[in-house]
């Protein structure tokens, strides 16, 4: 554990676990809250909230892609993923049961995915310019 501050008023700023995971803290002595966790795989989790009520708001993967979350601590749900190529994938549903809803491409095109549709093949993909295919194959129809 790493501390900062004057003697008698030290505050926790970082903890390193045996597996290499690093936890970073901010706040006055006794009120330190977790703000960031760097995982051994290179991913970084970002948190907001008071001590003991920190909630995950963002996870940046080693690839640079980032997942964004909303909700109370322990019940965070994935809202969207921003990819390094500029595409953004949006999700709907409760925590732990999120489903892809739509993709907005860097060039402005939008792909809608209806996970609630009853189809034999699974997902139904709808594109801004028309209907794509049923099933898990993603076809881009532009005409």
mmCIF file with all atom_site columns, C-alpha atoms in Angstrom:
data_model
loop_
_atom_site.group_PDB
_atom_site.id
_atom_site.type_symbol
_atom_site.label_atom_id
_atom_site.label_alt_id
_atom_site.label_comp_id
_atom_site.label_asym_id
_atom_site.label_entity_id
_atom_site.label_seq_id
_atom_site.pdbx_PDB_ins_code
_atom_site.Cartn_x
_atom_site.Cartn_y
_atom_site.Cartn_z
_atom_site.occupancy
_atom_site.B_iso_or_equiv
_atom_site.pdbx_formal_charge
_atom_site.auth_seq_id
_atom_site.auth_comp_id
_atom_site.auth_asym_id
_atom_site.auth_atom_id
_atom_site.pdbx_PDB_model_num
ATOM 1   C CA . UNK A 1 1   ? 0.000   0.000   0.000   1.00 0.00 ? 1   UNK A CA 1
ATOM 2   C CA . UNK A 1 2   ? 1.144   3.502   -0.809  1.00 0.00 ? 2   UNK A CA 1
ATOM 3   C CA . UNK A 1 3   ? 0.223   6.571   1.230   1.00 0.00 ? 3   UNK A CA 1
ATOM 4   C CA . UNK A 1 4   ? 0.632   10.337  0.877   1.00 0.00 ? 4   UNK A CA 1
ATOM 5   C CA . UNK A 1 5   ? 0.268   13.216  3.298   1.00 0.00 ? 5   UNK A CA 1
ATOM 6   C CA . UNK A 1 6   ? 1.701   14.446  6.565   1.00 0.00 ? 6   UNK A CA 1
ATOM 7   C CA . UNK A 1 7   ? 2.343   12.121  9.503   1.00 0.00 ? 7   UNK A CA 1
ATOM 8   C CA . UNK A 1 8   ? -0.921  11.313  11.248  1.00 0.00 ? 8   UNK A CA 1
ATOM 9   C CA . UNK A 1 9   ? -2.982  12.387  8.222   1.00 0.00 ? 9   UNK A CA 1
ATOM 10  C CA . UNK A 1 10  ? -1.744  9.903   5.630   1.00 0.00 ? 10  UNK A CA 1
ATOM 11  C CA . UNK A 1 11  ? -4.212  8.889   2.986   1.00 0.00 ? 11  UNK A CA 1
ATOM 12  C CA . UNK A 1 12  ? -4.213  5.777   0.853   1.00 0.00 ? 12  UNK A CA 1
ATOM 13  C CA . UNK A 1 13  ? -3.374  6.524   -2.765  1.00 0.00 ? 13  UNK A CA 1
ATOM 14  C CA . UNK A 1 14  ? -2.520  3.109   -4.255  1.00 0.00 ? 14  UNK A CA 1
ATOM 15  C CA . UNK A 1 15  ? -2.647  -0.583  -3.497  1.00 0.00 ? 15  UNK A CA 1
ATOM 16  C CA . UNK A 1 16  ? -0.835  -3.216  -5.574  1.00 0.00 ? 16  UNK A CA 1
ATOM 17  C CA . UNK A 1 17  ? -2.114  -6.793  -5.327  1.00 0.00 ? 17  UNK A CA 1
ATOM 18  C CA . UNK A 1 18  ? -0.003  -9.921  -5.754  1.00 0.00 ? 18  UNK A CA 1
ATOM 19  C CA . UNK A 1 19  ? -1.409  -10.528 -9.244  1.00 0.00 ? 19  UNK A CA 1
ATOM 20  C CA . UNK A 1 20  ? -0.246  -7.082  -10.406 1.00 0.00 ? 20  UNK A CA 1
ATOM 21  C CA . UNK A 1 21  ? -3.648  -5.410  -10.174 1.00 0.00 ? 21  UNK A CA 1
ATOM 22  C CA . UNK A 1 22  ? -3.328  -1.775  -9.039  1.00 0.00 ? 22  UNK A CA 1
ATOM 23  C CA . UNK A 1 23  ? -6.078  0.138   -7.192  1.00 0.00 ? 23  UNK A CA 1
ATOM 24  C CA . UNK A 1 24  ? -5.898  3.955   -7.093  1.00 0.00 ? 24  UNK A CA 1
ATOM 25  C CA . UNK A 1 25  ? -7.683  6.110   -4.509  1.00 0.00 ? 25  UNK A CA 1
ATOM 26  C CA . UNK A 1 26  ? -8.537  9.772   -3.999  1.00 0.00 ? 26  UNK A CA 1
ATOM 27  C CA . UNK A 1 27  ? -9.908  11.684  -1.035  1.00 0.00 ? 27  UNK A CA 1
ATOM 28  C CA . UNK A 1 28  ? -9.028  12.763  2.489   1.00 0.00 ? 28  UNK A CA 1
ATOM 29  C CA . UNK A 1 29  ? -7.633  10.336  5.064   1.00 0.00 ? 29  UNK A CA 1
ATOM 30  C CA . UNK A 1 30  ? -10.384 7.939   6.092   1.00 0.00 ? 30  UNK A CA 1
ATOM 31  C CA . UNK A 1 31  ? -12.579 8.899   3.144   1.00 0.00 ? 31  UNK A CA 1
ATOM 32  C CA . UNK A 1 32  ? -10.458 7.500   0.319   1.00 0.00 ? 32  UNK A CA 1
ATOM 33  C CA . UNK A 1 33  ? -12.565 6.293   -2.580  1.00 0.00 ? 33  UNK A CA 1
ATOM 34  C CA . UNK A 1 34  ? -11.533 3.995   -5.384  1.00 0.00 ? 34  UNK A CA 1
ATOM 35  C CA . UNK A 1 35  ? -11.190 5.954   -8.638  1.00 0.00 ? 35  UNK A CA 1
ATOM 36  C CA . UNK A 1 36  ? -9.329  3.561   -10.920 1.00 0.00 ? 36  UNK A CA 1
ATOM 37  C CA . UNK A 1 37  ? -8.197  -0.054  -11.135 1.00 0.00 ? 37  UNK A CA 1
ATOM 38  C CA . UNK A 1 38  ? -5.518  -1.153  -13.579 1.00 0.00 ? 38  UNK A CA 1
ATOM 39  C CA . UNK A 1 39  ? -5.854  -4.861  -14.306 1.00 0.00 ? 39  UNK A CA 1
ATOM 40  C CA . UNK A 1 40  ? -2.968  -7.189  -15.086 1.00 0.00 ? 40  UNK A CA 1
ATOM 41  C CA . UNK A 1 41  ? -4.228  -7.572  -18.689 1.00 0.00 ? 41  UNK A CA 1
ATOM 42  C CA . UNK A 1 42  ? -3.745  -3.830  -19.322 1.00 0.00 ? 42  UNK A CA 1
ATOM 43  C CA . UNK A 1 43  ? -7.411  -2.847  -18.976 1.00 0.00 ? 43  UNK A CA 1
ATOM 44  C CA . UNK A 1 44  ? -8.358  0.067   -16.721 1.00 0.00 ? 44  UNK A CA 1
ATOM 45  C CA . UNK A 1 45  ? -11.623 0.412   -14.787 1.00 0.00 ? 45  UNK A CA 1
ATOM 46  C CA . UNK A 1 46  ? -12.804 3.915   -13.808 1.00 0.00 ? 46  UNK A CA 1
ATOM 47  C CA . UNK A 1 47  ? -15.103 4.579   -10.841 1.00 0.00 ? 47  UNK A CA 1
ATOM 48  C CA . UNK A 1 48  ? -17.186 7.462   -9.468  1.00 0.00 ? 48  UNK A CA 1
ATOM 49  C CA . UNK A 1 49  ? -18.960 7.865   -6.145  1.00 0.00 ? 49  UNK A CA 1
ATOM 50  C CA . UNK A 1 50  ? -18.287 8.187   -2.437  1.00 0.00 ? 50  UNK A CA 1
ATOM 51  C CA . UNK A 1 51  ? -16.230 5.707   -0.428  1.00 0.00 ? 51  UNK A CA 1
ATOM 52  C CA . UNK A 1 52  ? -18.048 2.396   -0.255  1.00 0.00 ? 52  UNK A CA 1
ATOM 53  C CA . UNK A 1 53  ? -20.462 3.433   -3.024  1.00 0.00 ? 53  UNK A CA 1
ATOM 54  C CA . UNK A 1 54  ? -18.079 3.548   -5.975  1.00 0.00 ? 54  UNK A CA 1
ATOM 55  C CA . UNK A 1 55  ? -19.677 2.540   -9.252  1.00 0.00 ? 55  UNK A CA 1
ATOM 56  C CA . UNK A 1 56  ? -17.944 1.493   -12.437 1.00 0.00 ? 56  UNK A CA 1
ATOM 57  C CA . UNK A 1 57  ? -18.476 4.108   -15.165 1.00 0.00 ? 57  UNK A CA 1
ATOM 58  C CA . UNK A 1 58  ? -15.920 3.096   -17.796 1.00 0.00 ? 58  UNK A CA 1
ATOM 59  C CA . UNK A 1 59  ? -13.661 0.207   -18.718 1.00 0.00 ? 59  UNK A CA 1
ATOM 60  C CA . UNK A 1 60  ? -10.850 0.936   -21.166 1.00 0.00 ? 60  UNK A CA 1
ATOM 61  C CA . UNK A 1 61  ? -9.469  -2.252  -22.668 1.00 0.00 ? 61  UNK A CA 1
ATOM 62  C CA . UNK A 1 62  ? -5.815  -2.719  -23.592 1.00 0.00 ? 62  UNK A CA 1
ATOM 63  C CA . UNK A 1 63  ? -6.941  -2.442  -27.242 1.00 0.00 ? 63  UNK A CA 1
ATOM 64  C CA . UNK A 1 64  ? -8.190  1.100   -26.588 1.00 0.00 ? 64  UNK A CA 1
ATOM 65  C CA . UNK A 1 65  ? -11.866 0.175   -26.970 1.00 0.00 ? 65  UNK A CA 1
ATOM 66  C CA . UNK A 1 66  ? -13.967 1.479   -24.072 1.00 0.00 ? 66  UNK A CA 1
ATOM 67  C CA . UNK A 1 67  ? -17.142 0.187   -22.385 1.00 0.00 ? 67  UNK A CA 1
ATOM 68  C CA . UNK A 1 68  ? -19.398 2.731   -20.617 1.00 0.00 ? 68  UNK A CA 1
ATOM 69  C CA . UNK A 1 69  ? -21.737 1.939   -17.717 1.00 0.00 ? 69  UNK A CA 1
ATOM 70  C CA . UNK A 1 70  ? -24.637 3.514   -15.788 1.00 0.00 ? 70  UNK A CA 1
ATOM 71  C CA . UNK A 1 71  ? -26.333 2.491   -12.565 1.00 0.00 ? 71  UNK A CA 1
ATOM 72  C CA . UNK A 1 72  ? -25.757 2.048   -8.877  1.00 0.00 ? 72  UNK A CA 1
ATOM 73  C CA . UNK A 1 73  ? -22.685 0.305   -7.474  1.00 0.00 ? 73  UNK A CA 1
ATOM 74  C CA . UNK A 1 74  ? -22.959 -3.423  -8.077  1.00 0.00 ? 74  UNK A CA 1
ATOM 75  C CA . UNK A 1 75  ? -25.799 -2.968  -10.586 1.00 0.00 ? 75  UNK A CA 1
ATOM 76  C CA . UNK A 1 76  ? -23.966 -1.153  -13.376 1.00 0.00 ? 76  UNK A CA 1
ATOM 77  C CA . UNK A 1 77  ? -25.294 -1.843  -16.857 1.00 0.00 ? 77  UNK A CA 1
ATOM 78  C CA . UNK A 1 78  ? -23.389 -1.546  -20.114 1.00 0.00 ? 78  UNK A CA 1
ATOM 79  C CA . UNK A 1 79  ? -24.761 1.391   -22.145 1.00 0.00 ? 79  UNK A CA 1
ATOM 80  C CA . UNK A 1 80  ? -22.318 1.601   -25.033 1.00 0.00 ? 80  UNK A CA 1
ATOM 81  C CA . UNK A 1 81  ? -18.910 0.646   -26.361 1.00 0.00 ? 81  UNK A CA 1
ATOM 82  C CA . UNK A 1 82  ? -16.686 3.115   -28.205 1.00 0.00 ? 82  UNK A CA 1
ATOM 83  C CA . UNK A 1 83  ? -14.271 1.417   -30.594 1.00 0.00 ? 83  UNK A CA 1
ATOM 84  C CA . UNK A 1 84  ? -10.917 2.841   -31.640 1.00 0.00 ? 84  UNK A CA 1
ATOM 85  C CA . UNK A 1 85  ? -12.111 2.960   -35.267 1.00 0.00 ? 85  UNK A CA 1
ATOM 86  C CA . UNK A 1 86  ? -14.789 5.515   -34.304 1.00 0.00 ? 86  UNK A CA 1
ATOM 87  C CA . UNK A 1 87  ? -17.761 3.131   -34.277 1.00 0.00 ? 87  UNK A CA 1
ATOM 88  C CA . UNK A 1 88  ? -20.070 3.117   -31.233 1.00 0.00 ? 88  UNK A CA 1
ATOM 89  C CA . UNK A 1 89  ? -22.202 0.088   -30.220 1.00 0.00 ? 89  UNK A CA 1
ATOM 90  C CA . UNK A 1 90  ? -25.252 0.839   -28.008 1.00 0.00 ? 90  UNK A CA 1
ATOM 91  C CA . UNK A 1 91  ? -26.947 -1.637  -25.668 1.00 0.00 ? 91  UNK A CA 1
ATOM 92  C CA . UNK A 1 92  ? -30.323 -1.959  -23.955 1.00 0.00 ? 92  UNK A CA 1
ATOM 93  C CA . UNK A 1 93  ? -31.452 -4.081  -21.033 1.00 0.00 ? 93  UNK A CA 1
ATOM 94  C CA . UNK A 1 94  ? -30.774 -4.519  -17.353 1.00 0.00 ? 94  UNK A CA 1
ATOM 95  C CA . UNK A 1 95  ? -27.377 -5.171  -15.806 1.00 0.00 ? 95  UNK A CA 1
ATOM 96  C CA . UNK A 1 96  ? -26.176 -8.628  -16.772 1.00 0.00 ? 96  UNK A CA 1
ATOM 97  C CA . UNK A 1 97  ? -28.804 -8.961  -19.519 1.00 0.00 ? 97  UNK A CA 1
ATOM 98  C CA . UNK A 1 98  ? -27.692 -6.241  -21.949 1.00 0.00 ? 98  UNK A CA 1
ATOM 99  C CA . UNK A 1 99  ? -28.399 -6.760  -25.642 1.00 0.00 ? 99  UNK A CA 1
ATOM 100 C CA . UNK A 1 100 ? -26.980 -4.993  -28.652 1.00 0.00 ? 100 UNK A CA 1
ATOM 101 C CA . UNK A 1 101 ? -29.418 -2.358  -29.887 1.00 0.00 ? 101 UNK A CA 1
ATOM 102 C CA . UNK A 1 102 ? -27.633 -0.385  -32.599 1.00 0.00 ? 102 UNK A CA 1
ATOM 103 C CA . UNK A 1 103 ? -24.258 0.517   -34.051 1.00 0.00 ? 103 UNK A CA 1
ATOM 104 C CA . UNK A 1 104 ? -23.336 3.999   -35.191 1.00 0.00 ? 104 UNK A CA 1
ATOM 105 C CA . UNK A 1 105 ? -20.451 3.875   -37.613 1.00 0.00 ? 105 UNK A CA 1
ATOM 106 C CA . UNK A 1 106 ? -17.705 6.490   -37.769 1.00 0.00 ? 106 UNK A CA 1
ATOM 107 C CA . UNK A 1 107 ? -19.004 7.611   -41.173 1.00 0.00 ? 107 UNK A CA 1
ATOM 108 C CA . UNK A 1 108 ? -22.470 8.343   -39.716 1.00 0.00 ? 108 UNK A CA 1
ATOM 109 C CA . UNK A 1 109 ? -24.285 5.231   -40.946 1.00 0.00 ? 109 UNK A CA 1
ATOM 110 C CA . UNK A 1 110 ? -26.450 3.516   -38.359 1.00 0.00 ? 110 UNK A CA 1
ATOM 111 C CA . UNK A 1 111 ? -27.257 -0.176  -37.997 1.00 0.00 ? 111 UNK A CA 1
ATOM 112 C CA . UNK A 1 112 ? -30.216 -1.176  -35.808 1.00 0.00 ? 112 UNK A CA 1
ATOM 113 C CA . UNK A 1 113 ? -30.435 -4.617  -34.270 1.00 0.00 ? 113 UNK A CA 1
ATOM 114 C CA . UNK A 1 114 ? -33.790 -5.949  -33.087 1.00 0.00 ? 114 UNK A CA 1
ATOM 115 C CA . UNK A 1 115 ? -32.949 -8.645  -30.524 1.00 0.00 ? 115 UNK A CA 1
ATOM 116 C CA . UNK A 1 116 ? -36.606 -8.938  -29.537 1.00 0.00 ? 116 UNK A CA 1
ATOM 117 C CA . UNK A 1 117 ? -37.733 -10.176 -32.965 1.00 0.00 ? 117 UNK A CA 1
ATOM 118 C CA . UNK A 1 118 ? -38.766 -13.797 -33.221 1.00 0.00 ? 118 UNK A CA 1
ATOM 119 C CA . UNK A 1 119 ? -36.706 -15.261 -36.031 1.00 0.00 ? 119 UNK A CA 1
ATOM 120 C CA . UNK A 1 120 ? -35.383 -18.730 -36.643 1.00 0.00 ? 120 UNK A CA 1
ATOM 121 C CA . UNK A 1 121 ? -31.864 -17.530 -37.291 1.00 0.00 ? 121 UNK A CA 1
ATOM 122 C CA . UNK A 1 122 ? -31.586 -15.172 -34.348 1.00 0.00 ? 122 UNK A CA 1
ATOM 123 C CA . UNK A 1 123 ? -30.812 -11.486 -34.635 1.00 0.00 ? 123 UNK A CA 1
ATOM 124 C CA . UNK A 1 124 ? -32.449 -9.265  -37.233 1.00 0.00 ? 124 UNK A CA 1
ATOM 125 C CA . UNK A 1 125 ? -30.310 -6.442  -38.528 1.00 0.00 ? 125 UNK A CA 1
ATOM 126 C CA . UNK A 1 126 ? -31.844 -3.247  -39.871 1.00 0.00 ? 126 UNK A CA 1
ATOM 127 C CA . UNK A 1 127 ? -29.759 -0.621  -41.621 1.00 0.00 ? 127 UNK A CA 1
ATOM 128 C CA . UNK A 1 128 ? -30.421 3.015   -42.268 1.00 0.00 ? 128 UNK A CA 1
ATOM 129 C CA . UNK A 1 129 ? -30.753 2.299   -45.990 1.00 0.00 ? 129 UNK A CA 1
ATOM 130 C CA . UNK A 1 130 ? -32.822 -0.880  -45.817 1.00 0.00 ? 130 UNK A CA 1
ATOM 131 C CA . UNK A 1 131 ? -33.250 -4.388  -44.468 1.00 0.00 ? 131 UNK A CA 1
ATOM 132 C CA . UNK A 1 132 ? -30.204 -6.601  -44.071 1.00 0.00 ? 132 UNK A CA 1
ATOM 133 C CA . UNK A 1 133 ? -30.296 -10.326 -43.356 1.00 0.00 ? 133 UNK A CA 1
ATOM 134 C CA . UNK A 1 134 ? -31.792 -12.574 -40.711 1.00 0.00 ? 134 UNK A CA 1
ATOM 135 C CA . UNK A 1 135 ? -29.424 -14.672 -38.647 1.00 0.00 ? 135 UNK A CA 1
ATOM 136 C CA . UNK A 1 136 ? -26.011 -13.926 -37.282 1.00 0.00 ? 136 UNK A CA 1
ATOM 137 C CA . UNK A 1 137 ? -24.451 -12.944 -40.610 1.00 0.00 ? 137 UNK A CA 1
ATOM 138 C CA . UNK A 1 138 ? -24.061 -9.204  -40.862 1.00 0.00 ? 138 UNK A CA 1
ATOM 139 C CA . UNK A 1 139 ? -24.580 -8.025  -44.431 1.00 0.00 ? 139 UNK A CA 1
ATOM 140 C CA . UNK A 1 140 ? -24.365 -4.406  -45.440 1.00 0.00 ? 140 UNK A CA 1
ATOM 141 C CA . UNK A 1 141 ? -27.113 -3.420  -47.833 1.00 0.00 ? 141 UNK A CA 1
ATOM 142 C CA . UNK A 1 142 ? -26.624 0.021   -49.299 1.00 0.00 ? 142 UNK A CA 1
ATOM 143 C CA . UNK A 1 143 ? -29.139 0.161   -52.045 1.00 0.00 ? 143 UNK A CA 1
#
